[in-house]
């Protein structure tokens, strides 16, 4: 529907005329092929929040606008025909029930989906959220009656709203169906002496429950089991490599079952001599020792030379004034750089930059390299798909390749862009040519006069 209205200014004006009175700054969401949350947003805009009496979405506005299109003789027949088809689809009870089924699924999987797309996600928390979402999905796997109850309440509220709005706009708007439409059941031909009696689906409600509701939820549950749960032990092993989980005071604090799965994955990647001489338990013990040593050294290794000098200076200052607040002291000692020093990439950069991978932490470096090559830690490219699609389809023929690449990076890495100082960018731009430098000086003089 969003695309249908965007195709014409005439349709968009009809939509704004009705929708903006009650739903300020709300609009229909088009289905995006690259954004995971686009489907959730689209269905939520139209049908509101699941099981909410206050937010019933914009379905009543949509039906009112489509009805107004049908009854407007000035519009072309093709537009009126499409509007009629949309109304026929949206007032079906099956459509509303399917929408509420997916709203319930998105209510459970939505937070998980958004967290999986975030930066610096924690693998342990991801797996725990997956387990929780899976248990909740199994809880509603055969709960069609609860979804029907919520759906019926939504239909009653929406029909009341449609009736009120139709009177004010003097339109004859069709009501949403509150039950399944009865259909004639087809009977299969069989041999006269065929003794087995098939369990036929005799009602539309039973047909929907078996063929739609149960099938959708079974598919979702099986898909999550296949994608996530079979790699549980590997995710738990990899989560130990995150600096946020460095809490091993002693070597025995690392669980005995840790790194067994990860060691199996790393063994084929080891050099030939190490692979031949060491078995899985030996590699596991060596990896545990390296991680324990590295975790206890991390708070020192992550500091640069400048930060060490800053600590010495601050310690001398604190010694002179013993009444200094302890909390402020800790804040002063906290390093503040462009690097976060609390993620997997920071650990790997440390190994490479200071040659720690050659002998000190060779096996641990291989584990970090293996982790960083997994798609679960490289979702930034997927978050960039929608931006790339926009650039390739709309902007590729309107600017040079150099500018296109620059604007693409600025759009994708917005967080880095916001940290840049505007004055620094302007001064850097002024160094590119004498003309720009003179113009910027003139602008500064004019601004100073007005200030």
JSON list of N, CA and C in Angstrom, two decimals, residues 206-268:
[
{"chain": "A", "resi": 206, "resn": "UNK", "atom": "N", "xyz": [-10.38, -24.77, 11.20]},
{"chain": "A", "resi": 206, "resn": "UNK", "atom": "CA", "xyz": [-9.45, -25.88, 11.36]},
{"chain": "A", "resi": 206, "resn": "UNK", "atom": "C", "xyz": [-8.41, -25.88, 10.24]},
{"chain": "A", "resi": 207, "resn": "UNK", "atom": "N", "xyz": [-8.84, -25.54, 9.05]},
{"chain": "A", "resi": 207, "resn": "UNK", "atom": "CA", "xyz": [-7.92, -25.47, 7.91]},
{"chain": "A", "resi": 207, "resn": "UNK", "atom": "C", "xyz": [-6.85, -24.41, 8.14]},
{"chain": "A", "resi": 208, "resn": "UNK", "atom": "N", "xyz": [-7.27, -23.25, 8.66]},
{"chain": "A", "resi": 208, "resn": "UNK", "atom": "CA", "xyz": [-6.30, -22.18, 8.95]},
{"chain": "A", "resi": 208, "resn": "UNK", "atom": "C", "xyz": [-5.33, -22.61, 10.05]},
{"chain": "A", "resi": 209, "resn": "UNK", "atom": "N", "xyz": [-5.85, -23.25, 11.09]},
{"chain": "A", "resi": 209, "resn": "UNK", "atom": "CA", "xyz": [-5.00, -23.66, 12.21]},
{"chain": "A", "resi": 209, "resn": "UNK", "atom": "C", "xyz": [-3.93, -24.63, 11.77]},
{"chain": "A", "resi": 210, "resn": "UNK", "atom": "N", "xyz": [-4.30, -25.60, 10.94]},
{"chain": "A", "resi": 210, "resn": "UNK", "atom": "CA", "xyz": [-3.36, -26.65, 10.54]},
{"chain": "A", "resi": 210, "resn": "UNK", "atom": "C", "xyz": [-2.41, -26.17, 9.45]},
{"chain": "A", "resi": 211, "resn": "UNK", "atom": "N", "xyz": [-2.96, -25.53, 8.43]},
{"chain": "A", "resi": 211, "resn": "UNK", "atom": "CA", "xyz": [-2.16, -25.20, 7.25]},
{"chain": "A", "resi": 211, "resn": "UNK", "atom": "C", "xyz": [-1.40, -23.88, 7.35]},
{"chain": "A", "resi": 212, "resn": "UNK", "atom": "N", "xyz": [-1.85, -22.98, 8.22]},
{"chain": "A", "resi": 212, "resn": "UNK", "atom": "CA", "xyz": [-1.20, -21.66, 8.32]},
{"chain": "A", "resi": 212, "resn": "UNK", "atom": "C", "xyz": [-0.53, -21.48, 9.68]},
{"chain": "A", "resi": 213, "resn": "UNK", "atom": "N", "xyz": [-1.33, -21.47, 10.74]},
{"chain": "A", "resi": 213, "resn": "UNK", "atom": "CA", "xyz": [-0.80, -21.15, 12.08]},
{"chain": "A", "resi": 213, "resn": "UNK", "atom": "C", "xyz": [0.27, -22.15, 12.51]},
{"chain": "A", "resi": 214, "resn": "UNK", "atom": "N", "xyz": [-0.09, -23.43, 12.52]},
{"chain": "A", "resi": 214, "resn": "UNK", "atom": "CA", "xyz": [0.87, -24.44, 12.97]},
{"chain": "A", "resi": 214, "resn": "UNK", "atom": "C", "xyz": [2.09, -24.52, 12.05]},
{"chain": "A", "resi": 215, "resn": "UNK", "atom": "N", "xyz": [1.85, -24.39, 10.75]},
{"chain": "A", "resi": 215, "resn": "UNK", "atom": "CA", "xyz": [2.96, -24.49, 9.79]},
{"chain": "A", "resi": 215, "resn": "UNK", "atom": "C", "xyz": [3.96, -23.35, 9.96]},
{"chain": "A", "resi": 216, "resn": "UNK", "atom": "N", "xyz": [3.46, -22.12, 10.13]},
{"chain": "A", "resi": 216, "resn": "UNK", "atom": "CA", "xyz": [4.34, -20.96, 10.28]},
{"chain": "A", "resi": 216, "resn": "UNK", "atom": "C", "xyz": [5.19, -21.08, 11.54]},
{"chain": "A", "resi": 217, "resn": "UNK", "atom": "N", "xyz": [4.55, -21.39, 12.66]},
{"chain": "A", "resi": 217, "resn": "UNK", "atom": "CA", "xyz": [5.30, -21.46, 13.92]},
{"chain": "A", "resi": 217, "resn": "UNK", "atom": "C", "xyz": [6.26, -22.64, 13.95]},
{"chain": "A", "resi": 218, "resn": "UNK", "atom": "N", "xyz": [5.85, -23.77, 13.37]},
{"chain": "A", "resi": 218, "resn": "UNK", "atom": "CA", "xyz": [6.76, -24.92, 13.30]},
{"chain": "A", "resi": 218, "resn": "UNK", "atom": "C", "xyz": [7.99, -24.58, 12.47]},
{"chain": "A", "resi": 219, "resn": "UNK", "atom": "N", "xyz": [7.78, -23.86, 11.38]},
{"chain": "A", "resi": 219, "resn": "UNK", "atom": "CA", "xyz": [8.90, -23.46, 10.52]},
{"chain": "A", "resi": 219, "resn": "UNK", "atom": "C", "xyz": [9.86, -22.52, 11.25]},
{"chain": "A", "resi": 220, "resn": "UNK", "atom": "N", "xyz": [9.30, -21.55, 11.99]},
{"chain": "A", "resi": 220, "resn": "UNK", "atom": "CA", "xyz": [10.13, -20.60, 12.73]},
{"chain": "A", "resi": 220, "resn": "UNK", "atom": "C", "xyz": [10.95, -21.31, 13.80]},
{"chain": "A", "resi": 221, "resn": "UNK", "atom": "N", "xyz": [10.30, -22.21, 14.56]},
{"chain": "A", "resi": 221, "resn": "UNK", "atom": "CA", "xyz": [10.99, -22.93, 15.63]},
{"chain": "A", "resi": 221, "resn": "UNK", "atom": "C", "xyz": [12.09, -23.82, 15.06]},
{"chain": "A", "resi": 222, "resn": "UNK", "atom": "N", "xyz": [11.78, -24.56, 14.01]},
{"chain": "A", "resi": 222, "resn": "UNK", "atom": "CA", "xyz": [12.78, -25.45, 13.40]},
{"chain": "A", "resi": 222, "resn": "UNK", "atom": "C", "xyz": [13.95, -24.65, 12.82]},
{"chain": "A", "resi": 223, "resn": "UNK", "atom": "N", "xyz": [13.65, -23.50, 12.23]},
{"chain": "A", "resi": 223, "resn": "UNK", "atom": "CA", "xyz": [14.71, -22.67, 11.66]},
{"chain": "A", "resi": 223, "resn": "UNK", "atom": "C", "xyz": [15.65, -22.15, 12.74]},
{"chain": "A", "resi": 224, "resn": "UNK", "atom": "N", "xyz": [15.10, -21.72, 13.86]},
{"chain": "A", "resi": 224, "resn": "UNK", "atom": "CA", "xyz": [15.94, -21.22, 14.96]},
{"chain": "A", "resi": 224, "resn": "UNK", "atom": "C", "xyz": [16.76, -22.34, 15.57]},
{"chain": "A", "resi": 225, "resn": "UNK", "atom": "N", "xyz": [16.16, -23.53, 15.68]},
{"chain": "A", "resi": 225, "resn": "UNK", "atom": "CA", "xyz": [16.92, -24.68, 16.18]},
{"chain": "A", "resi": 225, "resn": "UNK", "atom": "C", "xyz": [18.11, -24.99, 15.28]},
{"chain": "A", "resi": 226, "resn": "UNK", "atom": "N", "xyz": [17.86, -24.96, 13.97]},
{"chain": "A", "resi": 226, "resn": "UNK", "atom": "CA", "xyz": [18.91, -25.31, 13.01]},
{"chain": "A", "resi": 226, "resn": "UNK", "atom": "C", "xyz": [20.02, -24.26, 12.99]},
{"chain": "A", "resi": 227, "resn": "UNK", "atom": "N", "xyz": [19.65, -22.99, 13.05]},
{"chain": "A", "resi": 227, "resn": "UNK", "atom": "CA", "xyz": [20.64, -21.92, 12.91]},
{"chain": "A", "resi": 227, "resn": "UNK", "atom": "C", "xyz": [21.45, -21.66, 14.17]},
{"chain": "A", "resi": 228, "resn": "UNK", "atom": "N", "xyz": [20.83, -21.83, 15.33]},
{"chain": "A", "resi": 228, "resn": "UNK", "atom": "CA", "xyz": [21.48, -21.38, 16.56]},
{"chain": "A", "resi": 228, "resn": "UNK", "atom": "C", "xyz": [21.86, -22.51, 17.52]},
{"chain": "A", "resi": 229, "resn": "UNK", "atom": "N", "xyz": [20.90, -23.37, 17.87]},
{"chain": "A", "resi": 229, "resn": "UNK", "atom": "CA", "xyz": [21.12, -24.27, 18.98]},
{"chain": "A", "resi": 229, "resn": "UNK", "atom": "C", "xyz": [22.18, -25.34, 18.70]},
{"chain": "A", "resi": 230, "resn": "UNK", "atom": "N", "xyz": [22.35, -25.71, 17.45]},
{"chain": "A", "resi": 230, "resn": "UNK", "atom": "CA", "xyz": [23.34, -26.76, 17.16]},
{"chain": "A", "resi": 230, "resn": "UNK", "atom": "C", "xyz": [24.77, -26.26, 17.37]},
{"chain": "A", "resi": 231, "resn": "UNK", "atom": "N", "xyz": [24.96, -24.95, 17.44]},
{"chain": "A", "resi": 231, "resn": "UNK", "atom": "CA", "xyz": [26.30, -24.38, 17.67]},
{"chain": "A", "resi": 231, "resn": "UNK", "atom": "C", "xyz": [26.42, -23.75, 19.06]},
{"chain": "A", "resi": 232, "resn": "UNK", "atom": "N", "xyz": [25.61, -24.21, 19.99]},
{"chain": "A", "resi": 232, "resn": "UNK", "atom": "CA", "xyz": [25.60, -23.64, 21.34]},
{"chain": "A", "resi": 232, "resn": "UNK", "atom": "C", "xyz": [26.99, -23.64, 21.97]},
{"chain": "A", "resi": 233, "resn": "UNK", "atom": "N", "xyz": [27.62, -24.80, 21.98]},
{"chain": "A", "resi": 233, "resn": "UNK", "atom": "CA", "xyz": [28.91, -24.94, 22.66]},
{"chain": "A", "resi": 233, "resn": "UNK", "atom": "C", "xyz": [29.98, -24.05, 22.02]},
{"chain": "A", "resi": 234, "resn": "UNK", "atom": "N", "xyz": [29.93, -23.89, 20.70]},
{"chain": "A", "resi": 234, "resn": "UNK", "atom": "CA", "xyz": [30.91, -23.03, 20.02]},
{"chain": "A", "resi": 234, "resn": "UNK", "atom": "C", "xyz": [30.71, -21.57, 20.42]},
{"chain": "A", "resi": 235, "resn": "UNK", "atom": "N", "xyz": [29.45, -21.12, 20.50]},
{"chain": "A", "resi": 235, "resn": "UNK", "atom": "CA", "xyz": [29.19, -19.74, 20.90]},
{"chain": "A", "resi": 235, "resn": "UNK", "atom": "C", "xyz": [29.65, -19.48, 22.32]},
{"chain": "A", "resi": 236, "resn": "UNK", "atom": "N", "xyz": [29.45, -20.45, 23.20]},
{"chain": "A", "resi": 236, "resn": "UNK", "atom": "CA", "xyz": [29.90, -20.28, 24.58]},
{"chain": "A", "resi": 236, "resn": "UNK", "atom": "C", "xyz": [31.43, -20.20, 24.65]},
{"chain": "A", "resi": 237, "resn": "UNK", "atom": "N", "xyz": [32.11, -21.01, 23.84]},
{"chain": "A", "resi": 237, "resn": "UNK", "atom": "CA", "xyz": [33.57, -20.95, 23.80]},
{"chain": "A", "resi": 237, "resn": "UNK", "atom": "C", "xyz": [34.06, -19.60, 23.30]},
{"chain": "A", "resi": 238, "resn": "UNK", "atom": "N", "xyz": [33.43, -19.11, 22.24]},
{"chain": "A", "resi": 238, "resn": "UNK", "atom": "CA", "xyz": [33.86, -17.85, 21.66]},
{"chain": "A", "resi": 238, "resn": "UNK", "atom": "C", "xyz": [33.56, -16.66, 22.57]},
{"chain": "A", "resi": 239, "resn": "UNK", "atom": "N", "xyz": [32.51, -16.76, 23.37]},
{"chain": "A", "resi": 239, "resn": "UNK", "atom": "CA", "xyz": [32.17, -15.65, 24.27]},
{"chain": "A", "resi": 239, "resn": "UNK", "atom": "C", "xyz": [33.22, -15.46, 25.35]},
{"chain": "A", "resi": 240, "resn": "UNK", "atom": "N", "xyz": [33.99, -16.50, 25.66]},
{"chain": "A", "resi": 240, "resn": "UNK", "atom": "CA", "xyz": [35.06, -16.37, 26.65]},
{"chain": "A", "resi": 240, "resn": "UNK", "atom": "C", "xyz": [36.19, -15.48, 26.16]},
{"chain": "A", "resi": 241, "resn": "UNK", "atom": "N", "xyz": [36.29, -15.28, 24.85]},
{"chain": "A", "resi": 241, "resn": "UNK", "atom": "CA", "xyz": [37.36, -14.46, 24.28]},
{"chain": "A", "resi": 241, "resn": "UNK", "atom": "C", "xyz": [37.07, -12.97, 24.37]},
{"chain": "A", "resi": 242, "resn": "UNK", "atom": "N", "xyz": [35.85, -12.59, 24.73]},
{"chain": "A", "resi": 242, "resn": "UNK", "atom": "CA", "xyz": [35.49, -11.17, 24.81]},
{"chain": "A", "resi": 242, "resn": "UNK", "atom": "C", "xyz": [36.08, -10.56, 26.08]},
{"chain": "A", "resi": 243, "resn": "UNK", "atom": "N", "xyz": [36.72, -9.39, 25.99]},
{"chain": "A", "resi": 243, "resn": "UNK", "atom": "CA", "xyz": [37.30, -8.77, 27.19]},
{"chain": "A", "resi": 243, "resn": "UNK", "atom": "C", "xyz": [36.29, -8.50, 28.30]},
{"chain": "A", "resi": 244, "resn": "UNK", "atom": "N", "xyz": [35.02, -8.35, 27.95]},
{"chain": "A", "resi": 244, "resn": "UNK", "atom": "CA", "xyz": [34.00, -8.11, 28.98]},
{"chain": "A", "resi": 244, "resn": "UNK", "atom": "C", "xyz": [33.84, -9.32, 29.90]},
{"chain": "A", "resi": 245, "resn": "UNK", "atom": "N", "xyz": [34.25, -10.49, 29.42]},
{"chain": "A", "resi": 245, "resn": "UNK", "atom": "CA", "xyz": [34.11, -11.71, 30.22]},
{"chain": "A", "resi": 245, "resn": "UNK", "atom": "C", "xyz": [35.42, -12.15, 30.86]},
{"chain": "A", "resi": 246, "resn": "UNK", "atom": "N", "xyz": [36.42, -11.26, 30.86]},
{"chain": "A", "resi": 246, "resn": "UNK", "atom": "CA", "xyz": [37.70, -11.60, 31.48]},
{"chain": "A", "resi": 246, "resn": "UNK", "atom": "C", "xyz": [37.57, -11.50, 33.00]},
{"chain": "A", "resi": 247, "resn": "UNK", "atom": "N", "xyz": [37.27, -12.60, 33.65]},
{"chain": "A", "resi": 247, "resn": "UNK", "atom": "CA", "xyz": [37.16, -12.62, 35.11]},
{"chain": "A", "resi": 247, "resn": "UNK", "atom": "C", "xyz": [37.78, -13.90, 35.67]},
{"chain": "A", "resi": 248, "resn": "UNK", "atom": "N", "xyz": [38.93, -14.27, 35.10]},
{"chain": "A", "resi": 248, "resn": "UNK", "atom": "CA", "xyz": [39.59, -15.52, 35.51]},
{"chain": "A", "resi": 248, "resn": "UNK", "atom": "C", "xyz": [40.75, -15.19, 36.45]},
{"chain": "A", "resi": 249, "resn": "UNK", "atom": "N", "xyz": [40.48, -15.21, 37.74]},
{"chain": "A", "resi": 249, "resn": "UNK", "atom": "CA", "xyz": [41.56, -14.96, 38.70]},
{"chain": "A", "resi": 249, "resn": "UNK", "atom": "C", "xyz": [42.55, -16.11, 38.75]},
{"chain": "A", "resi": 250, "resn": "UNK", "atom": "N", "xyz": [42.03, -17.32, 38.54]},
{"chain": "A", "resi": 250, "resn": "UNK", "atom": "CA", "xyz": [42.88, -18.51, 38.54]},
{"chain": "A", "resi": 250, "resn": "UNK", "atom": "C", "xyz": [42.59, -19.32, 37.28]},
{"chain": "A", "resi": 251, "resn": "UNK", "atom": "N", "xyz": [43.52, -20.16, 36.92]},
{"chain": "A", "resi": 251, "resn": "UNK", "atom": "CA", "xyz": [43.35, -20.98, 35.73]},
{"chain": "A", "resi": 251, "resn": "UNK", "atom": "C", "xyz": [42.15, -21.92, 35.86]},
{"chain": "A", "resi": 252, "resn": "UNK", "atom": "N", "xyz": [41.89, -22.38, 37.07]},
{"chain": "A", "resi": 252, "resn": "UNK", "atom": "CA", "xyz": [40.77, -23.30, 37.28]},
{"chain": "A", "resi": 252, "resn": "UNK", "atom": "C", "xyz": [39.42, -22.61, 37.17]},
{"chain": "A", "resi": 253, "resn": "UNK", "atom": "N", "xyz": [39.41, -21.26, 37.12]},
{"chain": "A", "resi": 253, "resn": "UNK", "atom": "CA", "xyz": [38.15, -20.54, 36.94]},
{"chain": "A", "resi": 253, "resn": "UNK", "atom": "C", "xyz": [37.58, -20.74, 35.54]},
{"chain": "A", "resi": 254, "resn": "UNK", "atom": "N", "xyz": [38.42, -21.11, 34.59]},
{"chain": "A", "resi": 254, "resn": "UNK", "atom": "CA", "xyz": [37.94, -21.43, 33.24]},
{"chain": "A", "resi": 254, "resn": "UNK", "atom": "C", "xyz": [37.27, -22.80, 33.29]},
{"chain": "A", "resi": 255, "resn": "UNK", "atom": "N", "xyz": [36.02, -22.93, 32.85]},
{"chain": "A", "resi": 255, "resn": "UNK", "atom": "CA", "xyz": [35.31, -24.21, 32.94]},
{"chain": "A", "resi": 255, "resn": "UNK", "atom": "C", "xyz": [36.08, -25.35, 32.26]},
{"chain": "A", "resi": 256, "resn": "UNK", "atom": "N", "xyz": [35.97, -26.53, 32.81]},
{"chain": "A", "resi": 256, "resn": "UNK", "atom": "CA", "xyz": [36.69, -27.69, 32.27]},
{"chain": "A", "resi": 256, "resn": "UNK", "atom": "C", "xyz": [36.22, -28.05, 30.86]},
{"chain": "A", "resi": 257, "resn": "UNK", "atom": "N", "xyz": [34.94, -27.81, 30.59]},
{"chain": "A", "resi": 257, "resn": "UNK", "atom": "CA", "xyz": [34.41, -28.14, 29.26]},
{"chain": "A", "resi": 257, "resn": "UNK", "atom": "C", "xyz": [34.62, -27.03, 28.24]},
{"chain": "A", "resi": 258, "resn": "UNK", "atom": "N", "xyz": [35.23, -25.93, 28.66]},
{"chain": "A", "resi": 258, "resn": "UNK", "atom": "CA", "xyz": [35.44, -24.80, 27.75]},
{"chain": "A", "resi": 258, "resn": "UNK", "atom": "C", "xyz": [36.46, -25.15, 26.68]},
{"chain": "A", "resi": 259, "resn": "UNK", "atom": "N", "xyz": [36.26, -24.60, 25.49]},
{"chain": "A", "resi": 259, "resn": "UNK", "atom": "CA", "xyz": [37.18, -24.67, 24.35]},
{"chain": "A", "resi": 259, "resn": "UNK", "atom": "C", "xyz": [37.29, -26.06, 23.72]},
{"chain": "A", "resi": 260, "resn": "UNK", "atom": "N", "xyz": [36.48, -27.02, 24.13]},
{"chain": "A", "resi": 260, "resn": "UNK", "atom": "CA", "xyz": [36.55, -28.34, 23.49]},
{"chain": "A", "resi": 260, "resn": "UNK", "atom": "C", "xyz": [36.07, -28.25, 22.04]},
{"chain": "A", "resi": 261, "resn": "UNK", "atom": "N", "xyz": [34.95, -27.55, 21.84]},
{"chain": "A", "resi": 261, "resn": "UNK", "atom": "CA", "xyz": [34.43, -27.40, 20.47]},
{"chain": "A", "resi": 261, "resn": "UNK", "atom": "C", "xyz": [35.32, -26.48, 19.65]},
{"chain": "A", "resi": 262, "resn": "UNK", "atom": "N", "xyz": [35.77, -25.38, 20.23]},
{"chain": "A", "resi": 262, "resn": "UNK", "atom": "CA", "xyz": [36.63, -24.45, 19.51]},
{"chain": "A", "resi": 262, "resn": "UNK", "atom": "C", "xyz": [37.96, -25.10, 19.14]},
{"chain": "A", "resi": 263, "resn": "UNK", "atom": "N", "xyz": [38.50, -25.92, 20.03]},
{"chain": "A", "resi": 263, "resn": "UNK", "atom": "CA", "xyz": [39.76, -26.61, 19.74]},
{"chain": "A", "resi": 263, "resn": "UNK", "atom": "C", "xyz": [39.62, -27.54, 18.55]},
{"chain": "A", "resi": 264, "resn": "UNK", "atom": "N", "xyz": [38.48, -28.20, 18.45]},
{"chain": "A", "resi": 264, "resn": "UNK", "atom": "CA", "xyz": [38.23, -29.08, 17.30]},
{"chain": "A", "resi": 264, "resn": "UNK", "atom": "C", "xyz": [38.24, -28.30, 15.99]},
{"chain": "A", "resi": 265, "resn": "UNK", "atom": "N", "xyz": [37.72, -27.06, 16.04]},
{"chain": "A", "resi": 265, "resn": "UNK", "atom": "CA", "xyz": [37.70, -26.21, 14.85]},
{"chain": "A", "resi": 265, "resn": "UNK", "atom": "C", "xyz": [39.10, -25.68, 14.52]},
{"chain": "A", "resi": 266, "resn": "UNK", "atom": "N", "xyz": [39.90, -25.42, 15.55]},
{"chain": "A", "resi": 266, "resn": "UNK", "atom": "CA", "xyz": [41.22, -24.82, 15.33]},
{"chain": "A", "resi": 266, "resn": "UNK", "atom": "C", "xyz": [42.28, -25.83, 14.94]},
{"chain": "A", "resi": 267, "resn": "UNK", "atom": "N", "xyz": [42.10, -27.09, 15.31]},
{"chain": "A", "resi": 267, "resn": "UNK", "atom": "CA", "xyz": [43.14, -28.10, 15.08]},
{"chain": "A", "resi": 267, "resn": "UNK", "atom": "C", "xyz": [43.55, -28.21, 13.61]},
{"chain": "A", "resi": 268, "resn": "UNK", "atom": "N", "xyz": [42.62, -28.23, 12.64]},
{"chain": "A", "resi": 268, "resn": "UNK", "atom": "CA", "xyz": [43.07, -28.29, 11.23]},
{"chain": "A", "resi": 268, "resn": "UNK", "atom": "C", "xyz": [43.80, -27.04, 10.77]}
]
